[in-house]
Amino acid sequence: MTQALAFPIPSALGDIDAYIRAANRFPLLSEKEEFELASRFRKDEDVEAARQLVLSHLRLVISIARGYLGYGLPHADLIQEGNIGLMKAVKRFDPERGVRLVSFAMHWIKAEIHEYVVRNWRMVKLATTKAQRKLFFNLRSMKTDSSTLLPAQVADIAHRLSVRPEEVVEMETRLSGRDLAMEANDDDEDSFAPIAYLADQSSEPTRVLEARAREHLQGDGLQAALATLDPRSRRIIETRWLADDESATLHELAAEYGVSAERIRQIEAKAMQKMRTVLAAA
């Protein structure tokens, strides 16, 4: 049986830096330890097993939360929301699927942080639809520099994210109005600014694991899973989920194959399940 983690939670952490230091001291779990703990929690509702799974992945939350500091929200709050996502991931994690918790949890952590940013960042009140949220979280990275977007760039981003050009211009205006200083304006050691958290994350263990899992899933693993499908199922998956440009709709594929949209949806669901099984066994 996996032993309890060697580092209990300190009774008083003091500040965010102390919390980060404490979180980074929790040891990473081996695949065998993670499987055993997850199995205990899933089968026996062992709360101690769940606790160890959460504590060993706190550094993952911290790492992901750093990516959202540019929105001017407190780092501690971003981490707190991410921790909620981590706990949800642990609750839903199935070790039998052959996927490590670090890969499974990233979706839940980012989802909680996304919701928090949208709810609390006062400059963005129109990010209510799925397309607008996608615009909100992608516009910064899609801009090549800090200058105002040119009309051609606006049109290109609007097309790629399926929004109106006017929405791109509006969102850019709102984002540019919330600049955050890289350094604090005073010498108060309790002041927090992005410069205090910038670091080379290329060697971060969770980043290495994430990159390795993503490379496998997007490369050999994906191709192997697609190869198990019949030609019709493969075309449906490729045009619905892997298209470089606009994805095909259920109705478009239904017309192409002379069946109902519901039938296309059923084929798609069956193909996705088959691919998940292949990827989990890889």
PDB file of C-alpha atoms in Angstrom:
ATOM      1  CA  MET A   1       0.000   0.000   0.000  1.00  0.00           C
ATOM      2  CA  THR A   2       1.257   3.494  -0.879  1.00  0.00           C
ATOM      3  CA  GLN A   3       2.567   5.345   2.151  1.00  0.00           C
ATOM      4  CA  ALA A   4       1.290   8.766   3.154  1.00  0.00           C
ATOM      5  CA  LEU A   5       3.166  11.690   1.648  1.00  0.00           C
ATOM      6  CA  ALA A   6       6.125  12.811   3.694  1.00  0.00           C
ATOM      7  CA  PHE A   7       5.223  16.479   3.860  1.00  0.00           C
ATOM      8  CA  PRO A   8       2.050  17.442   5.759  1.00  0.00           C
ATOM      9  CA  ILE A   9       0.391  20.772   4.998  1.00  0.00           C
ATOM     10  CA  PRO A  10       1.982  23.562   7.115  1.00  0.00           C
ATOM     11  CA  SER A  11      -0.355  25.032   9.704  1.00  0.00           C
ATOM     12  CA  ALA A  12       0.372  28.600   8.560  1.00  0.00           C
ATOM     13  CA  LEU A  13       1.779  29.294   5.098  1.00  0.00           C
ATOM     14  CA  GLY A  14       2.061  33.068   5.472  1.00  0.00           C
ATOM     15  CA  ASP A  15       1.966  34.175   1.811  1.00  0.00           C
ATOM     16  CA  ILE A  16       1.788  32.921  -1.754  1.00  0.00           C
ATOM     17  CA  ASP A  17       5.540  32.335  -1.983  1.00  0.00           C
ATOM     18  CA  ALA A  18       5.447  30.121   1.115  1.00  0.00           C
ATOM     19  CA  TYR A  19       2.544  28.196  -0.385  1.00  0.00           C
ATOM     20  CA  ILE A  20       4.419  27.623  -3.632  1.00  0.00           C
ATOM     21  CA  ARG A  21       7.516  26.429  -1.768  1.00  0.00           C
ATOM     22  CA  ALA A  22       5.387  24.048   0.309  1.00  0.00           C
ATOM     23  CA  ALA A  23       3.545  22.712  -2.755  1.00  0.00           C
ATOM     24  CA  ASN A  24       6.794  22.070  -4.623  1.00  0.00           C
ATOM     25  CA  ARG A  25       8.079  19.935  -1.746  1.00  0.00           C
ATOM     26  CA  PHE A  26       5.359  17.320  -2.205  1.00  0.00           C
ATOM     27  CA  PRO A  27       6.913  14.391  -4.098  1.00  0.00           C
ATOM     28  CA  LEU A  28       5.714  13.360  -7.532  1.00  0.00           C
ATOM     29  CA  LEU A  29       3.997   9.981  -7.675  1.00  0.00           C
ATOM     30  CA  SER A  30       5.227   7.119  -9.800  1.00  0.00           C
ATOM     31  CA  GLU A  31       2.758   5.598 -12.239  1.00  0.00           C
ATOM     32  CA  LYS A  32       2.339   2.594  -9.941  1.00  0.00           C
ATOM     33  CA  GLU A  33       1.704   4.757  -6.854  1.00  0.00           C
ATOM     34  CA  GLU A  34      -0.776   6.915  -8.742  1.00  0.00           C
ATOM     35  CA  PHE A  35      -2.653   3.868 -10.016  1.00  0.00           C
ATOM     36  CA  GLU A  36      -2.881   2.353  -6.537  1.00  0.00           C
ATOM     37  CA  LEU A  37      -4.078   5.585  -4.901  1.00  0.00           C
ATOM     38  CA  ALA A  38      -6.631   6.291  -7.636  1.00  0.00           C
ATOM     39  CA  SER A  39      -7.936   2.720  -7.416  1.00  0.00           C
ATOM     40  CA  ARG A  40      -8.330   2.994  -3.642  1.00  0.00           C
ATOM     41  CA  PHE A  41     -10.278   6.220  -3.967  1.00  0.00           C
ATOM     42  CA  ARG A  42     -12.464   4.993  -6.835  1.00  0.00           C
ATOM     43  CA  LYS A  43     -13.299   1.615  -5.283  1.00  0.00           C
ATOM     44  CA  ASP A  44     -13.248   2.358  -1.544  1.00  0.00           C
ATOM     45  CA  GLU A  45     -13.782   6.160  -1.428  1.00  0.00           C
ATOM     46  CA  ASP A  46     -10.500   6.413   0.474  1.00  0.00           C
ATOM     47  CA  VAL A  47     -10.253  10.137   1.251  1.00  0.00           C
ATOM     48  CA  GLU A  48      -6.590   9.842   2.261  1.00  0.00           C
ATOM     49  CA  ALA A  49      -5.774   8.434  -1.175  1.00  0.00           C
ATOM     50  CA  ALA A  50      -7.564  11.365  -2.820  1.00  0.00           C
ATOM     51  CA  ARG A  51      -5.650  13.779  -0.573  1.00  0.00           C
ATOM     52  CA  GLN A  52      -2.315  12.352  -1.694  1.00  0.00           C
ATOM     53  CA  LEU A  53      -3.323  12.584  -5.353  1.00  0.00           C
ATOM     54  CA  VAL A  54      -4.288  16.240  -4.918  1.00  0.00           C
ATOM     55  CA  LEU A  55      -1.185  17.236  -2.957  1.00  0.00           C
ATOM     56  CA  SER A  56       1.181  15.606  -5.426  1.00  0.00           C
ATOM     57  CA  HIS A  57      -0.321  17.677  -8.263  1.00  0.00           C
ATOM     58  CA  LEU A  58      -0.474  21.107  -6.601  1.00  0.00           C
ATOM     59  CA  ARG A  59       2.613  22.183  -8.555  1.00  0.00           C
ATOM     60  CA  LEU A  60       0.698  21.494 -11.776  1.00  0.00           C
ATOM     61  CA  VAL A  61      -1.995  23.979 -10.723  1.00  0.00           C
ATOM     62  CA  ILE A  62       0.642  26.587  -9.853  1.00  0.00           C
ATOM     63  CA  SER A  63       2.302  26.125 -13.227  1.00  0.00           C
ATOM     64  CA  ILE A  64      -0.964  26.489 -15.164  1.00  0.00           C
ATOM     65  CA  ALA A  65      -2.111  29.464 -13.069  1.00  0.00           C
ATOM     66  CA  ARG A  66       1.063  31.386 -13.988  1.00  0.00           C
ATOM     67  CA  GLY A  67      -0.149  31.481 -17.570  1.00  0.00           C
ATOM     68  CA  TYR A  68      -3.117  33.655 -16.563  1.00  0.00           C
ATOM     69  CA  LEU A  69      -1.253  36.349 -14.602  1.00  0.00           C
ATOM     70  CA  GLY A  70      -1.509  38.728 -17.568  1.00  0.00           C
ATOM     71  CA  TYR A  71      -5.190  39.300 -16.798  1.00  0.00           C
ATOM     72  CA  GLY A  72      -4.286  41.194 -13.623  1.00  0.00           C
ATOM     73  CA  LEU A  73      -6.024  38.842 -11.199  1.00  0.00           C
ATOM     74  CA  PRO A  74      -4.399  37.692  -7.922  1.00  0.00           C
ATOM     75  CA  HIS A  75      -2.122  34.708  -8.355  1.00  0.00           C
ATOM     76  CA  ALA A  76      -3.441  33.151  -5.168  1.00  0.00           C
ATOM     77  CA  ASP A  77      -7.024  33.318  -6.459  1.00  0.00           C
ATOM     78  CA  LEU A  78      -6.051  31.735  -9.768  1.00  0.00           C
ATOM     79  CA  ILE A  79      -4.355  28.896  -7.898  1.00  0.00           C
ATOM     80  CA  GLN A  80      -7.364  28.451  -5.633  1.00  0.00           C
ATOM     81  CA  GLU A  81      -9.716  28.111  -8.595  1.00  0.00           C
ATOM     82  CA  GLY A  82      -7.286  25.729 -10.273  1.00  0.00           C
ATOM     83  CA  ASN A  83      -7.209  23.602  -7.134  1.00  0.00           C
ATOM     84  CA  ILE A  84     -10.983  23.244  -7.378  1.00  0.00           C
ATOM     85  CA  GLY A  85     -10.536  21.928 -10.908  1.00  0.00           C
ATOM     86  CA  LEU A  86      -7.831  19.539  -9.684  1.00  0.00           C
ATOM     87  CA  MET A  87     -10.147  18.115  -7.025  1.00  0.00           C
ATOM     88  CA  LYS A  88     -12.885  17.631  -9.625  1.00  0.00           C
ATOM     89  CA  ALA A  89     -10.385  15.815 -11.836  1.00  0.00           C
ATOM     90  CA  VAL A  90      -9.310  13.501  -9.012  1.00  0.00           C
ATOM     91  CA  LYS A  91     -12.961  12.702  -8.304  1.00  0.00           C
ATOM     92  CA  ARG A  92     -13.583  11.721 -11.934  1.00  0.00           C
ATOM     93  CA  PHE A  93     -10.210  10.111 -12.708  1.00  0.00           C
ATOM     94  CA  ASP A  94     -10.322   6.475 -13.830  1.00  0.00           C
ATOM     95  CA  PRO A  95      -6.865   4.830 -13.596  1.00  0.00           C
ATOM     96  CA  GLU A  96      -8.047   1.879 -15.683  1.00  0.00           C
ATOM     97  CA  ARG A  97      -8.051   4.026 -18.824  1.00  0.00           C
ATOM     98  CA  GLY A  98      -4.250   4.110 -18.884  1.00  0.00           C
ATOM     99  CA  VAL A  99      -3.957   7.914 -18.850  1.00  0.00           C
ATOM    100  CA  ARG A 100      -1.883   9.693 -16.211  1.00  0.00           C
ATOM    101  CA  LEU A 101      -3.678  12.105 -13.889  1.00  0.00           C
ATOM    102  CA  VAL A 102      -1.423  14.977 -14.969  1.00  0.00           C
ATOM    103  CA  SER A 103      -2.874  14.812 -18.499  1.00  0.00           C
ATOM    104  CA  PHE A 104      -6.458  14.266 -17.373  1.00  0.00           C
ATOM    105  CA  ALA A 105      -6.410  17.074 -14.782  1.00  0.00           C
ATOM    106  CA  MET A 106      -5.201  19.856 -17.081  1.00  0.00           C
ATOM    107  CA  HIS A 107      -8.618  20.222 -18.724  1.00  0.00           C
ATOM    108  CA  TRP A 108     -10.429  20.570 -15.390  1.00  0.00           C
ATOM    109  CA  ILE A 109      -7.868  22.993 -13.945  1.00  0.00           C
ATOM    110  CA  LYS A 110      -7.954  25.268 -16.988  1.00  0.00           C
ATOM    111  CA  ALA A 111     -11.762  25.135 -17.156  1.00  0.00           C
ATOM    112  CA  GLU A 112     -12.105  26.415 -13.583  1.00  0.00           C
ATOM    113  CA  ILE A 113      -9.532  29.157 -14.113  1.00  0.00           C
ATOM    114  CA  HIS A 114     -11.223  30.206 -17.369  1.00  0.00           C
ATOM    115  CA  GLU A 115     -14.547  30.577 -15.575  1.00  0.00           C
ATOM    116  CA  TYR A 116     -12.939  32.604 -12.805  1.00  0.00           C
ATOM    117  CA  VAL A 117     -11.195  34.957 -15.245  1.00  0.00           C
ATOM    118  CA  VAL A 118     -14.375  35.574 -17.240  1.00  0.00           C
ATOM    119  CA  ARG A 119     -16.430  36.163 -14.068  1.00  0.00           C
ATOM    120  CA  ASN A 120     -13.988  38.546 -12.427  1.00  0.00           C
ATOM    121  CA  TRP A 121     -12.066  40.434 -15.075  1.00  0.00           C
ATOM    122  CA  ARG A 122     -14.084  43.656 -15.201  1.00  0.00           C
ATOM    123  CA  MET A 123     -12.923  44.684 -18.678  1.00  0.00           C
ATOM    124  CA  VAL A 124     -14.549  41.679 -20.329  1.00  0.00           C
ATOM    125  CA  LYS A 125     -18.316  41.599 -20.028  1.00  0.00           C
ATOM    126  CA  LEU A 126     -19.203  40.473 -23.552  1.00  0.00           C
ATOM    127  CA  ALA A 127     -17.355  37.107 -23.421  1.00  0.00           C
ATOM    128  CA  THR A 128     -20.558  35.180 -22.940  1.00  0.00           C
ATOM    129  CA  THR A 129     -20.750  32.854 -25.951  1.00  0.00           C
ATOM    130  CA  LYS A 130     -18.377  29.977 -26.634  1.00  0.00           C
ATOM    131  CA  ALA A 131     -16.889  31.790 -29.636  1.00  0.00           C
ATOM    132  CA  GLN A 132     -16.348  35.003 -27.653  1.00  0.00           C
ATOM    133  CA  ARG A 133     -14.625  33.123 -24.841  1.00  0.00           C
ATOM    134  CA  LYS A 134     -12.379  31.462 -27.394  1.00  0.00           C
ATOM    135  CA  LEU A 135     -11.562  34.926 -28.740  1.00  0.00           C
ATOM    136  CA  PHE A 136     -10.880  36.239 -25.232  1.00  0.00           C
ATOM    137  CA  PHE A 137      -8.380  33.515 -24.357  1.00  0.00           C
ATOM    138  CA  ASN A 138      -6.646  33.351 -27.768  1.00  0.00           C
ATOM    139  CA  LEU A 139      -6.385  36.950 -28.958  1.00  0.00           C
ATOM    140  CA  ARG A 140      -3.261  37.784 -26.924  1.00  0.00           C
ATOM    141  CA  SER A 141      -1.290  34.845 -28.301  1.00  0.00           C
ATOM    142  CA  MET A 142      -2.484  35.419 -31.877  1.00  0.00           C
ATOM    143  CA  LYS A 143      -1.172  38.989 -31.976  1.00  0.00           C
ATOM    144  CA  THR A 144       2.395  39.111 -33.293  1.00  0.00           C
ATOM    145  CA  ASP A 145       3.295  42.284 -31.380  1.00  0.00           C
ATOM    146  CA  SER A 146       1.811  44.965 -29.111  1.00  0.00           C
ATOM    147  CA  SER A 147       0.682  47.243 -31.957  1.00  0.00           C
ATOM    148  CA  THR A 148      -2.945  47.661 -32.990  1.00  0.00           C
ATOM    149  CA  LEU A 149      -4.235  45.010 -35.359  1.00  0.00           C
ATOM    150  CA  LEU A 150      -4.427  45.906 -39.037  1.00  0.00           C
ATOM    151  CA  PRO A 151      -7.715  45.326 -40.913  1.00  0.00           C
ATOM    152  CA  ALA A 152      -6.290  42.257 -42.658  1.00  0.00           C
ATOM    153  CA  GLN A 153      -5.180  40.798 -39.313  1.00  0.00           C
ATOM    154  CA  VAL A 154      -8.603  41.488 -37.805  1.00  0.00           C
ATOM    155  CA  ALA A 155     -10.289  39.699 -40.698  1.00  0.00           C
ATOM    156  CA  ASP A 156      -7.940  36.714 -40.425  1.00  0.00           C
ATOM    157  CA  ILE A 157      -8.468  36.295 -36.658  1.00  0.00           C
ATOM    158  CA  ALA A 158     -12.234  36.703 -37.034  1.00  0.00           C
ATOM    159  CA  HIS A 159     -12.288  33.952 -39.662  1.00  0.00           C
ATOM    160  CA  ARG A 160     -10.092  31.572 -37.651  1.00  0.00           C
ATOM    161  CA  LEU A 161     -12.146  31.998 -34.462  1.00  0.00           C
ATOM    162  CA  SER A 162     -15.585  32.210 -36.127  1.00  0.00           C
ATOM    163  CA  VAL A 163     -16.502  35.655 -34.782  1.00  0.00           C
ATOM    164  CA  ARG A 164     -17.345  38.986 -36.388  1.00  0.00           C
ATOM    165  CA  PRO A 165     -14.461  41.436 -37.133  1.00  0.00           C
ATOM    166  CA  GLU A 166     -16.219  43.976 -34.930  1.00  0.00           C
ATOM    167  CA  GLU A 167     -15.917  41.582 -31.983  1.00  0.00           C
ATOM    168  CA  VAL A 168     -12.172  41.214 -32.562  1.00  0.00           C
ATOM    169  CA  VAL A 169     -11.709  44.996 -32.546  1.00  0.00           C
ATOM    170  CA  GLU A 170     -13.867  45.361 -29.425  1.00  0.00           C
ATOM    171  CA  MET A 171     -12.008  42.635 -27.565  1.00  0.00           C
ATOM    172  CA  GLU A 172      -8.622  44.046 -28.536  1.00  0.00           C
ATOM    173  CA  THR A 173      -9.659  47.432 -27.158  1.00  0.00           C
ATOM    174  CA  ARG A 174     -10.763  45.908 -23.876  1.00  0.00           C
ATOM    175  CA  LEU A 175      -7.633  43.802 -23.518  1.00  0.00           C
ATOM    176  CA  SER A 176      -5.280  46.702 -24.251  1.00  0.00           C
ATOM    177  CA  GLY A 177      -7.004  48.784 -21.569  1.00  0.00           C
ATOM    178  CA  ARG A 178      -5.929  46.424 -18.799  1.00  0.00           C
ATOM    179  CA  ASP A 179      -2.132  46.515 -19.019  1.00  0.00           C
ATOM    180  CA  LEU A 180      -0.258  45.301 -15.953  1.00  0.00           C
ATOM    181  CA  ALA A 181       3.154  46.559 -14.899  1.00  0.00           C
ATOM    182  CA  MET A 182       5.878  43.936 -15.007  1.00  0.00           C
ATOM    183  CA  GLU A 183       7.388  45.225 -11.764  1.00  0.00           C
ATOM    184  CA  ALA A 184       5.838  46.605  -8.603  1.00  0.00           C
ATOM    185  CA  ASN A 185       5.851  50.386  -8.210  1.00  0.00           C
ATOM    186  CA  ASP A 186       7.264  50.278  -4.675  1.00  0.00           C
ATOM    187  CA  ASP A 187       9.630  48.276  -2.513  1.00  0.00           C
ATOM    188  CA  ASP A 188       6.899  46.641  -0.486  1.00  0.00           C
ATOM    189  CA  GLU A 189       7.930  42.995  -0.323  1.00  0.00           C
ATOM    190  CA  ASP A 190       4.260  42.010  -0.060  1.00  0.00           C
ATOM    191  CA  SER A 191       3.498  43.541  -3.465  1.00  0.00           C
ATOM    192  CA  PHE A 192       3.019  41.041  -6.267  1.00  0.00           C
ATOM    193  CA  ALA A 193       3.860  41.566  -9.919  1.00  0.00           C
ATOM    194  CA  PRO A 194       4.437  39.183 -12.832  1.00  0.00           C
ATOM    195  CA  ILE A 195       8.208  39.696 -12.708  1.00  0.00           C
ATOM    196  CA  ALA A 196       8.258  37.813  -9.401  1.00  0.00           C
ATOM    197  CA  TYR A 197       6.900  34.667 -11.012  1.00  0.00           C
ATOM    198  CA  LEU A 198       8.622  34.593 -14.388  1.00  0.00           C
ATOM    199  CA  ALA A 199      10.805  31.516 -14.762  1.00  0.00           C
ATOM    200  CA  ASP A 200      12.073  29.078 -17.341  1.00  0.00           C
ATOM    201  CA  GLN A 201       9.382  26.420 -17.325  1.00  0.00           C
ATOM    202  CA  SER A 202      10.887  24.183 -19.989  1.00  0.00           C
ATOM    203  CA  SER A 203      12.217  21.794 -17.343  1.00  0.00           C
ATOM    204  CA  GLU A 204       9.103  21.836 -15.173  1.00  0.00           C
ATOM    205  CA  PRO A 205       8.284  18.126 -14.612  1.00  0.00           C
ATOM    206  CA  THR A 206       4.607  18.626 -15.324  1.00  0.00           C
ATOM    207  CA  ARG A 207       5.392  20.514 -18.538  1.00  0.00           C
ATOM    208  CA  VAL A 208       7.687  17.699 -19.663  1.00  0.00           C
ATOM    209  CA  LEU A 209       4.992  15.107 -18.961  1.00  0.00           C
ATOM    210  CA  GLU A 210       2.357  17.232 -20.668  1.00  0.00           C
ATOM    211  CA  ALA A 211       4.494  17.714 -23.780  1.00  0.00           C
ATOM    212  CA  ARG A 212       5.339  14.023 -23.940  1.00  0.00           C
ATOM    213  CA  ALA A 213       1.695  12.963 -23.643  1.00  0.00           C
ATOM    214  CA  ARG A 214       0.548  15.579 -26.174  1.00  0.00           C
ATOM    215  CA  GLU A 215       3.239  14.588 -28.667  1.00  0.00           C
ATOM    216  CA  HIS A 216       2.183  10.950 -28.468  1.00  0.00           C
ATOM    217  CA  LEU A 217      -1.543  11.656 -28.726  1.00  0.00           C
ATOM    218  CA  GLN A 218      -1.136  14.045 -31.656  1.00  0.00           C
ATOM    219  CA  GLY A 219       1.387  11.889 -33.478  1.00  0.00           C
ATOM    220  CA  ASP A 220       1.730   8.138 -33.543  1.00  0.00           C
ATOM    221  CA  GLY A 221      -1.101   7.520 -31.089  1.00  0.00           C
ATOM    222  CA  LEU A 222      -3.635   9.483 -33.127  1.00  0.00           C
ATOM    223  CA  GLN A 223      -2.618   7.895 -36.412  1.00  0.00           C
ATOM    224  CA  ALA A 224      -2.800   4.416 -34.891  1.00  0.00           C
ATOM    225  CA  ALA A 225      -6.283   5.138 -33.553  1.00  0.00           C
ATOM    226  CA  LEU A 226      -7.477   6.497 -36.907  1.00  0.00           C
ATOM    227  CA  ALA A 227      -6.097   3.424 -38.678  1.00  0.00           C
ATOM    228  CA  THR A 228      -8.521   1.200 -36.743  1.00  0.00           C
ATOM    229  CA  LEU A 229     -11.568   2.960 -38.232  1.00  0.00           C
ATOM    230  CA  ASP A 230     -13.403   2.096 -41.403  1.00  0.00           C
ATOM    231  CA  PRO A 231     -13.130   4.681 -44.244  1.00  0.00           C
ATOM    232  CA  ARG A 232     -16.504   6.332 -43.497  1.00  0.00           C
ATOM    233  CA  SER A 233     -15.859   6.646 -39.759  1.00  0.00           C
ATOM    234  CA  ARG A 234     -12.361   7.983 -40.378  1.00  0.00           C
ATOM    235  CA  ARG A 235     -13.604  10.638 -42.789  1.00  0.00           C
ATOM    236  CA  ILE A 236     -16.266  11.737 -40.310  1.00  0.00           C
ATOM    237  CA  ILE A 237     -13.699  12.117 -37.520  1.00  0.00           C
ATOM    238  CA  GLU A 238     -11.176  13.880 -39.739  1.00  0.00           C
ATOM    239  CA  THR A 239     -13.660  16.376 -41.193  1.00  0.00           C
ATOM    240  CA  ARG A 240     -15.421  16.987 -37.866  1.00  0.00           C
ATOM    241  CA  TRP A 241     -12.401  17.244 -35.537  1.00  0.00           C
ATOM    242  CA  LEU A 242      -9.121  17.333 -37.471  1.00  0.00           C
ATOM    243  CA  ALA A 243      -9.841  19.729 -40.306  1.00  0.00           C
ATOM    244  CA  ASP A 244      -7.352  22.594 -40.737  1.00  0.00           C
ATOM    245  CA  ASP A 245     -10.080  25.004 -41.777  1.00  0.00           C
ATOM    246  CA  GLU A 246     -13.807  24.950 -41.046  1.00  0.00           C
ATOM    247  CA  SER A 247     -15.149  21.668 -39.667  1.00  0.00           C
ATOM    248  CA  ALA A 248     -17.948  19.813 -41.427  1.00  0.00           C
ATOM    249  CA  THR A 249     -21.392  19.753 -39.813  1.00  0.00           C
ATOM    250  CA  LEU A 250     -23.472  16.679 -39.099  1.00  0.00           C
ATOM    251  CA  HIS A 251     -25.975  17.762 -41.740  1.00  0.00           C
ATOM    252  CA  GLU A 252     -23.279  18.214 -44.407  1.00  0.00           C
ATOM    253  CA  LEU A 253     -21.945  14.723 -43.797  1.00  0.00           C
ATOM    254  CA  ALA A 254     -25.487  13.319 -43.669  1.00  0.00           C
ATOM    255  CA  ALA A 255     -26.136  14.718 -47.141  1.00  0.00           C
ATOM    256  CA  GLU A 256     -22.828  13.304 -48.410  1.00  0.00           C
ATOM    257  CA  TYR A 257     -23.588   9.754 -47.231  1.00  0.00           C
ATOM    258  CA  GLY A 258     -27.342   9.830 -47.749  1.00  0.00           C
ATOM    259  CA  VAL A 259     -28.228   9.164 -44.109  1.00  0.00           C
ATOM    260  CA  SER A 260     -29.684  11.201 -41.251  1.00  0.00           C
ATOM    261  CA  ALA A 261     -27.683  13.600 -39.102  1.00  0.00           C
ATOM    262  CA  GLU A 262     -28.493  11.414 -36.107  1.00  0.00           C
ATOM    263  CA  ARG A 263     -26.901   8.439 -37.856  1.00  0.00           C
ATOM    264  CA  ILE A 264     -23.746  10.463 -38.486  1.00  0.00           C
ATOM    265  CA  ARG A 265     -23.694  11.431 -34.812  1.00  0.00           C
ATOM    266  CA  GLN A 266     -23.966   7.768 -33.800  1.00  0.00           C
ATOM    267  CA  ILE A 267     -21.123   6.766 -36.116  1.00  0.00           C
ATOM    268  CA  GLU A 268     -19.019   9.620 -34.770  1.00  0.00           C
ATOM    269  CA  ALA A 269     -19.673   8.634 -31.150  1.00  0.00           C
ATOM    270  CA  LYS A 270     -18.805   4.983 -31.821  1.00  0.00           C
ATOM    271  CA  ALA A 271     -15.618   5.964 -33.657  1.00  0.00           C
ATOM    272  CA  MET A 272     -14.554   8.311 -30.845  1.00  0.00           C
ATOM    273  CA  GLN A 273     -15.077   5.571 -28.274  1.00  0.00           C
ATOM    274  CA  LYS A 274     -13.023   3.133 -30.347  1.00  0.00           C
ATOM    275  CA  MET A 275     -10.209   5.690 -30.649  1.00  0.00           C
ATOM    276  CA  ARG A 276     -10.247   6.368 -26.900  1.00  0.00           C
ATOM    277  CA  THR A 277      -9.854   2.648 -26.248  1.00  0.00           C
ATOM    278  CA  VAL A 278      -6.895   2.425 -28.630  1.00  0.00           C
ATOM    279  CA  LEU A 279      -5.231   5.528 -27.150  1.00  0.00           C
ATOM    280  CA  ALA A 280      -5.732   4.305 -23.591  1.00  0.00           C
ATOM    281  CA  ALA A 281      -4.050   1.010 -24.443  1.00  0.00           C
ATOM    282  CA  ALA A 282      -1.123   2.643 -26.242  1.00  0.00           C
TER     283      ALA A 282
END
